[in-house]
mmCIF file of C-alpha atoms in Angstrom:
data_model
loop_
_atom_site.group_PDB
_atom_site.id
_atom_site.type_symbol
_atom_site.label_atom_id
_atom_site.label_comp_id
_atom_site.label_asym_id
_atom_site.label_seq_id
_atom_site.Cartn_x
_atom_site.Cartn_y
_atom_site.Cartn_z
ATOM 1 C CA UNK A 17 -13.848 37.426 36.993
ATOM 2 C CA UNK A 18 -11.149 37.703 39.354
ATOM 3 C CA UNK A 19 -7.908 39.680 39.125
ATOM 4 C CA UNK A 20 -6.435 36.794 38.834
ATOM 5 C CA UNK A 21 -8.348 35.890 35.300
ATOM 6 C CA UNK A 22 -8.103 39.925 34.381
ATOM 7 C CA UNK A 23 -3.905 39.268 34.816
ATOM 8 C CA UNK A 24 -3.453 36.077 33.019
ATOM 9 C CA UNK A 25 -5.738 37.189 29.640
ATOM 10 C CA UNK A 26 -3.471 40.349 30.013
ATOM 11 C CA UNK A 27 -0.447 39.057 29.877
ATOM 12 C CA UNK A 28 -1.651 36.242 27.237
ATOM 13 C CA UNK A 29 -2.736 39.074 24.657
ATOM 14 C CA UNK A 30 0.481 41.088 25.850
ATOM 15 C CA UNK A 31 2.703 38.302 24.735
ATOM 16 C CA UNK A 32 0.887 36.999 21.668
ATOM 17 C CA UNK A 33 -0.895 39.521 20.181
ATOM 18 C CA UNK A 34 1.839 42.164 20.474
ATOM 19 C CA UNK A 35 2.686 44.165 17.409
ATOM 20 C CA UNK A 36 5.439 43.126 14.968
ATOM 21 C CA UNK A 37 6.439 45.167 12.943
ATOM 22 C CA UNK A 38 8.763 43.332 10.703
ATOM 23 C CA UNK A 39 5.183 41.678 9.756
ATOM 24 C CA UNK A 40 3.825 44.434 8.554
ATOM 25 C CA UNK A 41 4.805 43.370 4.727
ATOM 26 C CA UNK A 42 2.917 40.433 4.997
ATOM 27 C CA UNK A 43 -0.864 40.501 4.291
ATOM 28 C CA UNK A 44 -3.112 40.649 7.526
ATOM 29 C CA UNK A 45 -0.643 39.536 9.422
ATOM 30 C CA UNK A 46 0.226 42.547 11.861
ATOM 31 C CA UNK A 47 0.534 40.313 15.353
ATOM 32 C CA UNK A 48 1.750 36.851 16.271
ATOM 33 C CA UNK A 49 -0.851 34.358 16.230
ATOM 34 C CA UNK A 50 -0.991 32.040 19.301
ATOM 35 C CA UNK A 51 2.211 29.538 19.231
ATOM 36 C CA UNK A 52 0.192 26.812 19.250
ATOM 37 C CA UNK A 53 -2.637 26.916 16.747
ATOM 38 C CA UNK A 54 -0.049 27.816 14.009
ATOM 39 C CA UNK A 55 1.371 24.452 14.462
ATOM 40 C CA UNK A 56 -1.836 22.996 13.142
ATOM 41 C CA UNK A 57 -2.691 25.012 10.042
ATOM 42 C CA UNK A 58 -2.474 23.020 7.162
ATOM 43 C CA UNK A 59 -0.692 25.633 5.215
ATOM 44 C CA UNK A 60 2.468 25.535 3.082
ATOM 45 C CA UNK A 61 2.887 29.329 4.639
ATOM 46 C CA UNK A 62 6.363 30.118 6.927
ATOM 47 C CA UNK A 63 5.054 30.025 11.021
ATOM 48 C CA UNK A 64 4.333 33.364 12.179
ATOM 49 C CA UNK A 65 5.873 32.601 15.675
ATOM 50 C CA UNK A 66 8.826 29.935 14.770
ATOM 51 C CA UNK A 67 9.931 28.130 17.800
ATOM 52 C CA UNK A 68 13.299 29.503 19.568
ATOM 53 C CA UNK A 69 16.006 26.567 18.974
ATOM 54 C CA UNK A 70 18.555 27.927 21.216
ATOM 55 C CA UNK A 71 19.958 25.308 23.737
ATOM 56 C CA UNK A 72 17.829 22.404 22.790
ATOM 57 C CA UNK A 73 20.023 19.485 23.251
ATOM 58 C CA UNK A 74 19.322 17.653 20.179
ATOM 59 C CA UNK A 75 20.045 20.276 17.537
ATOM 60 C CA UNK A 76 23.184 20.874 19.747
ATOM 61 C CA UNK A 77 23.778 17.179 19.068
ATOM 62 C CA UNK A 78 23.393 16.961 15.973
ATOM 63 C CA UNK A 79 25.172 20.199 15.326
ATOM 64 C CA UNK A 80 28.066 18.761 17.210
ATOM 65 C CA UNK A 81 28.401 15.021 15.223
ATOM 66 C CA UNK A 82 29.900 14.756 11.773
ATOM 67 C CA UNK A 83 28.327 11.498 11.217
ATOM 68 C CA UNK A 84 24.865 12.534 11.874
ATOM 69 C CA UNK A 85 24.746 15.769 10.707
ATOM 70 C CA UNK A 86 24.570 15.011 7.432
ATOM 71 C CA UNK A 87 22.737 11.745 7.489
ATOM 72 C CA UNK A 88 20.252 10.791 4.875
ATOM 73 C CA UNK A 89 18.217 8.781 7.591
ATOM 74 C CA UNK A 90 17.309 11.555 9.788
ATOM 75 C CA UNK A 91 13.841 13.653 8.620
ATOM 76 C CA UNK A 92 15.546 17.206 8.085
ATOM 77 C CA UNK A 93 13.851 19.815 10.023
ATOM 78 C CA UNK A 94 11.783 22.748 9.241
ATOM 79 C CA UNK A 95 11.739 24.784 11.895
ATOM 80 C CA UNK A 96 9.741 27.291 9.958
ATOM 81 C CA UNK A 97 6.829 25.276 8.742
ATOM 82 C CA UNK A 98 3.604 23.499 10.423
ATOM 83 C CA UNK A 99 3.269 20.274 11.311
ATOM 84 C CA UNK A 100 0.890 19.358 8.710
ATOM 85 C CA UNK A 101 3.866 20.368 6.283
ATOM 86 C CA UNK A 102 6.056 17.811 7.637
ATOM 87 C CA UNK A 103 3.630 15.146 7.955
ATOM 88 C CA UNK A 104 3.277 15.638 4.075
ATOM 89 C CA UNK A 105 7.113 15.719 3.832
ATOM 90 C CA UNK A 106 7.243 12.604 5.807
ATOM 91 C CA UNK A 107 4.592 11.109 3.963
ATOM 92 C CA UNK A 108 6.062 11.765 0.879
ATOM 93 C CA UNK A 109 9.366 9.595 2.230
ATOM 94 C CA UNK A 110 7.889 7.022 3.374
ATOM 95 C CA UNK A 111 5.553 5.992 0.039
ATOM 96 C CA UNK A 112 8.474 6.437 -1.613
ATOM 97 C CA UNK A 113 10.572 3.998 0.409
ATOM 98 C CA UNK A 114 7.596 1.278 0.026
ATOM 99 C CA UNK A 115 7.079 1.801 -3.606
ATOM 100 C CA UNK A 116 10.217 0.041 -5.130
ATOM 101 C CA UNK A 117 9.978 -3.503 -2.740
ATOM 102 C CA UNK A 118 5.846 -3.231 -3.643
ATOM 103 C CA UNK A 119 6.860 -3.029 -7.539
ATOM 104 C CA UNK A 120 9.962 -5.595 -6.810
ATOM 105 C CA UNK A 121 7.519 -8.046 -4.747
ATOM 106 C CA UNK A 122 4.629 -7.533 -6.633
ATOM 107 C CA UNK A 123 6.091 -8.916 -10.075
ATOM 108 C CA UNK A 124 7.864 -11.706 -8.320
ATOM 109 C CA UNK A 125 3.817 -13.383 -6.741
ATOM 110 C CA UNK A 126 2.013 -15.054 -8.817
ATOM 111 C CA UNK A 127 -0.448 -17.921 -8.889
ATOM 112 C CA UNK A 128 -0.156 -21.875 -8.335
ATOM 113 C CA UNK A 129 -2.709 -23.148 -7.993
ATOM 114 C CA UNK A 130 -6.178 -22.149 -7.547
ATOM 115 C CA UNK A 131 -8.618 -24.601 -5.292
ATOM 116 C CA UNK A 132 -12.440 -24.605 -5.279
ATOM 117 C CA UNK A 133 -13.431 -24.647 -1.221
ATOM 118 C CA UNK A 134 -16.995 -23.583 -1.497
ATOM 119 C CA UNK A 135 -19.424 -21.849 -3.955
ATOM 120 C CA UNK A 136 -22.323 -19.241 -3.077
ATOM 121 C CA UNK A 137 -25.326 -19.240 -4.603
ATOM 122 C CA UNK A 138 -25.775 -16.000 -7.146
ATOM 123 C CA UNK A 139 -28.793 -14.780 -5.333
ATOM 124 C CA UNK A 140 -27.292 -14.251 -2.004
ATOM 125 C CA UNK A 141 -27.268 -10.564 -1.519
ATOM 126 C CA UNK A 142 -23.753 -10.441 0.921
ATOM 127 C CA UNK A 143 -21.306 -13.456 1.031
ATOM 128 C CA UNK A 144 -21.384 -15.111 4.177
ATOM 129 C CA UNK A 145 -17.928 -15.931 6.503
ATOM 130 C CA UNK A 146 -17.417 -19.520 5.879
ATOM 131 C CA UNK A 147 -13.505 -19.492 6.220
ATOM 132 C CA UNK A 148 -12.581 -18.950 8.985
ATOM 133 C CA UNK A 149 -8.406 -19.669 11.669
ATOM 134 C CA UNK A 150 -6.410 -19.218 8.681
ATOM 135 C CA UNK A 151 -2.772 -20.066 10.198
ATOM 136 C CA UNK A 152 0.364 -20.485 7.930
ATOM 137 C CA UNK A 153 3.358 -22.262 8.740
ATOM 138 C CA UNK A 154 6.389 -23.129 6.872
ATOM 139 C CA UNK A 155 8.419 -26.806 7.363
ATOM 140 C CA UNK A 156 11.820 -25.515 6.215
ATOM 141 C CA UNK A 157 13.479 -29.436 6.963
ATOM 142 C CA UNK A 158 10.839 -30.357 4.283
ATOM 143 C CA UNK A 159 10.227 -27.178 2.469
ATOM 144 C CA UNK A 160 6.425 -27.389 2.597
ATOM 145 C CA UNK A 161 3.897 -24.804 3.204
ATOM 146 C CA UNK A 162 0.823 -25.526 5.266
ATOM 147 C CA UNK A 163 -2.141 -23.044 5.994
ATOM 148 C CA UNK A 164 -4.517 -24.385 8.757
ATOM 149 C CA UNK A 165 -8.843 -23.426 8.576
ATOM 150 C CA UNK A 166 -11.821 -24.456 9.524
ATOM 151 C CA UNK A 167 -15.390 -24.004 7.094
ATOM 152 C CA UNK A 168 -18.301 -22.690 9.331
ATOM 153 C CA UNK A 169 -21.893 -24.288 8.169
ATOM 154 C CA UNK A 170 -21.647 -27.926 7.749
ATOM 155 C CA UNK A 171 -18.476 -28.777 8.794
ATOM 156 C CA UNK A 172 -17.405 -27.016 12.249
ATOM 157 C CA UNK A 173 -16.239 -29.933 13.673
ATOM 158 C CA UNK A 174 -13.480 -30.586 10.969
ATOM 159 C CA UNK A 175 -10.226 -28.574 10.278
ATOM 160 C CA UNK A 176 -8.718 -28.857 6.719
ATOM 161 C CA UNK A 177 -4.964 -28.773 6.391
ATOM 162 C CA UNK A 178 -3.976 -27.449 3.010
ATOM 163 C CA UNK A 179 -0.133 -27.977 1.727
ATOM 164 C CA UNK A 180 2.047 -26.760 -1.139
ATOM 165 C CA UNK A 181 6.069 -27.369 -1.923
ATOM 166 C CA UNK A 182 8.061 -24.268 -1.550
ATOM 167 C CA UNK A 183 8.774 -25.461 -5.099
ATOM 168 C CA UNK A 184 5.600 -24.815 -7.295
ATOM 169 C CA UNK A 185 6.968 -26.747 -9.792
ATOM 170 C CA UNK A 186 6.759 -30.227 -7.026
ATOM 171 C CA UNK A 187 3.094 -31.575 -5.825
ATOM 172 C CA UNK A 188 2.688 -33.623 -2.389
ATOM 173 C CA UNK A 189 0.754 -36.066 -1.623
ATOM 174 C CA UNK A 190 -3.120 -35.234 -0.158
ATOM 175 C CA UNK A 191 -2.616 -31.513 -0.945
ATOM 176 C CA UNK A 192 -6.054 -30.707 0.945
ATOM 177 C CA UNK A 193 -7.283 -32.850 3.807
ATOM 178 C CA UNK A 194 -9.937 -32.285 6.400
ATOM 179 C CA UNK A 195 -9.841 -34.402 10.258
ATOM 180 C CA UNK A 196 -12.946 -34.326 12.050
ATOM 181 C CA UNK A 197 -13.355 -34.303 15.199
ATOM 182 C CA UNK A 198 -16.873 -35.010 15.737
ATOM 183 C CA UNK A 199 -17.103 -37.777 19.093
ATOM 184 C CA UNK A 200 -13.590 -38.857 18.990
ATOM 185 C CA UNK A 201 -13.489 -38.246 22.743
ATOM 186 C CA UNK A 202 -16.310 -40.153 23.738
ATOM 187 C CA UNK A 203 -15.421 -42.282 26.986
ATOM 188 C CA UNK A 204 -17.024 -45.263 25.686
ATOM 189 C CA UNK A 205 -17.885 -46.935 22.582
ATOM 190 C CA UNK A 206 -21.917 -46.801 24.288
ATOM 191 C CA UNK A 207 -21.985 -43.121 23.936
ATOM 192 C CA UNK A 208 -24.183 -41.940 21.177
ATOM 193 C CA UNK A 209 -22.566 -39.779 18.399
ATOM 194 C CA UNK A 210 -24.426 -36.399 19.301
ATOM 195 C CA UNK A 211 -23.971 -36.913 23.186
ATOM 196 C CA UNK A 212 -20.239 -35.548 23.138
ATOM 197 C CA UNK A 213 -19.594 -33.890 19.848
ATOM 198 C CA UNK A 214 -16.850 -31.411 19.330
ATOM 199 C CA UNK A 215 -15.924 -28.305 17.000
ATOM 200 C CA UNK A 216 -12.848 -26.142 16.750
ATOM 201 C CA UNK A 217 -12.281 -23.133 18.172
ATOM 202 C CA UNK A 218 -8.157 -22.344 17.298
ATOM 203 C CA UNK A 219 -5.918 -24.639 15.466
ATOM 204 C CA UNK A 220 -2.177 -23.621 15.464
ATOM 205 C CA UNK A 221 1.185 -25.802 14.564
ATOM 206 C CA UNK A 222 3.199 -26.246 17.660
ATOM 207 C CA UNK A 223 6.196 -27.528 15.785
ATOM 208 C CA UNK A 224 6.661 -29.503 12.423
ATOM 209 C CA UNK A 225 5.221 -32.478 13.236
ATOM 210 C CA UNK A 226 2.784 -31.678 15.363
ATOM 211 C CA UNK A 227 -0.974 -29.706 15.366
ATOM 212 C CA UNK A 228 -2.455 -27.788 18.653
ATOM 213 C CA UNK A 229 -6.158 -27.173 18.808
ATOM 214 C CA UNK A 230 -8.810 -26.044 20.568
ATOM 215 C CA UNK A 231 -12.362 -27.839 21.085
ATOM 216 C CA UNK A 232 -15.220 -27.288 22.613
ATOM 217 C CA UNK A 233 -18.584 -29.431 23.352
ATOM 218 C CA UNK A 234 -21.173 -28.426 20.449
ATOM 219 C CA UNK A 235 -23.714 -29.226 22.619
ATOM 220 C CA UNK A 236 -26.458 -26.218 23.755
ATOM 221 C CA UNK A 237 -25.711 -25.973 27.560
ATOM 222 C CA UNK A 238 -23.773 -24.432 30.160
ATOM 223 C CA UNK A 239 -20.426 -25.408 31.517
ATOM 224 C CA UNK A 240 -19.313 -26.080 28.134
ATOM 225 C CA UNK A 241 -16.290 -28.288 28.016
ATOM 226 C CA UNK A 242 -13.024 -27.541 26.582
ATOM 227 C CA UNK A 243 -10.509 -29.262 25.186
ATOM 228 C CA UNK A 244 -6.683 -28.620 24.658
ATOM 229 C CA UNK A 245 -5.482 -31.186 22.560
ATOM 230 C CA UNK A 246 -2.108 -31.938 20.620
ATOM 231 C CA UNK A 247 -2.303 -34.120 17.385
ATOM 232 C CA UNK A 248 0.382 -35.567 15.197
ATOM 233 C CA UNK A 249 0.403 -34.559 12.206
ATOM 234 C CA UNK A 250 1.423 -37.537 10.583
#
């Protein structure tokens, strides 16, 4: 070791380890502990070493406004506890805060209607992923909801466009629908059906009447094509 080490462990001991003895009441506690590791504790205790608040600019602050100083949404500060006691305090806070909308919103869901998309055989051991892009979007001019999906396995190169009234009390008209893709894009009518066949990759609403999506060639090979394409929805 150099001096240099020899000096700085010195004067690290000198200033944290020093005696105190208006510790000396308190239970194995006759030093300072390092400033900080007593930040980290997860104890309810009082820090051993609080920090020095003099001059800091934001206590001054808040010191100094009559609005703020008593404000019920600032976290109040503890300067003599750990940081794992404020997280708790904090934590505390904040469930309560979310509880009341989670009770309020939670009475006010309920169910509409309940559609069959697919069923599993009993003797698979893990359910497989077979919905897949759910997207949601609201038509506020005609107060309909539509979600937007595709069904993996059999049917990759349709997308189903489910819709509900805002009102659950109205229907529409085709509620569920599915538009396949397949070979619409074939150049001529002397194509065969697997030589171009498409699937969806995204599938987003780019306003109220109309449907973006995202193909791509289904076929096994390189260079894959892809397709940007915009469909009415009507």
């Amino acid at each position: 070791m150099t001096q240099k080490d020899i000096t700085f462990v010195a004067d690290f001991l000198t200033e944290h380890f020093n005696e105190a003895p208006e510790l000396y009441n308190r239970k194995g506690k006759y030093f300072n502990v390092e400033r900080v590791g007593q930040y980290l504790k997860d104890e309810d205790d009082d820090l051993v070493s609080p920090p020095n608040t003099e001059g800091n600019q934001w206590f001054n602050f808040l010191k100094d406004s009559t609005h703020l100083k008593e404000s019920p949404l600032l976290f109040p500060y503890y300067p003599e506890k750990s940081l794992h006691f404020v997280k708790r305090q904090m934590e505390a806070v904040i469930d309560q805060c979310l509880q009341k909308p989670a009770d309020v919103i939670g009475k006010s869901v309920h169910q509409a209607v309940c559609i069959s998309l697919y069923k599993i055989p009993q003797s698979e051991d893990s359910t497989p992923q077979l919905f897949k892009l759910p997207f949601l979007w609201n038509d506020k001019t005609s107060n309909i909801h539509y979600v937007l999906f595709t069904m993996l396995e059999n049917s990759i190169s349709k997308i189903h466009i489910l819709r509900r009234h805002s009102d659950t009390s109205r229907s529409v008209s085709n509620g569920i629908l599915a538009v396949e893709f397949g070979n619409f894009l074939n150049n001529s009518i002397n194509e065969s059906s697997d030589s171009r066949c498409y699937s969806c990759l995204d599938a987003h609403f780019y306003d109220d009447e109309t449907v973006t999506v995202v193909l791509k060639e289904s076929v096994q090979q390189e260079g894959k094509e892809r397709v940007l394409a915009q469909l009415p929805l009507s």
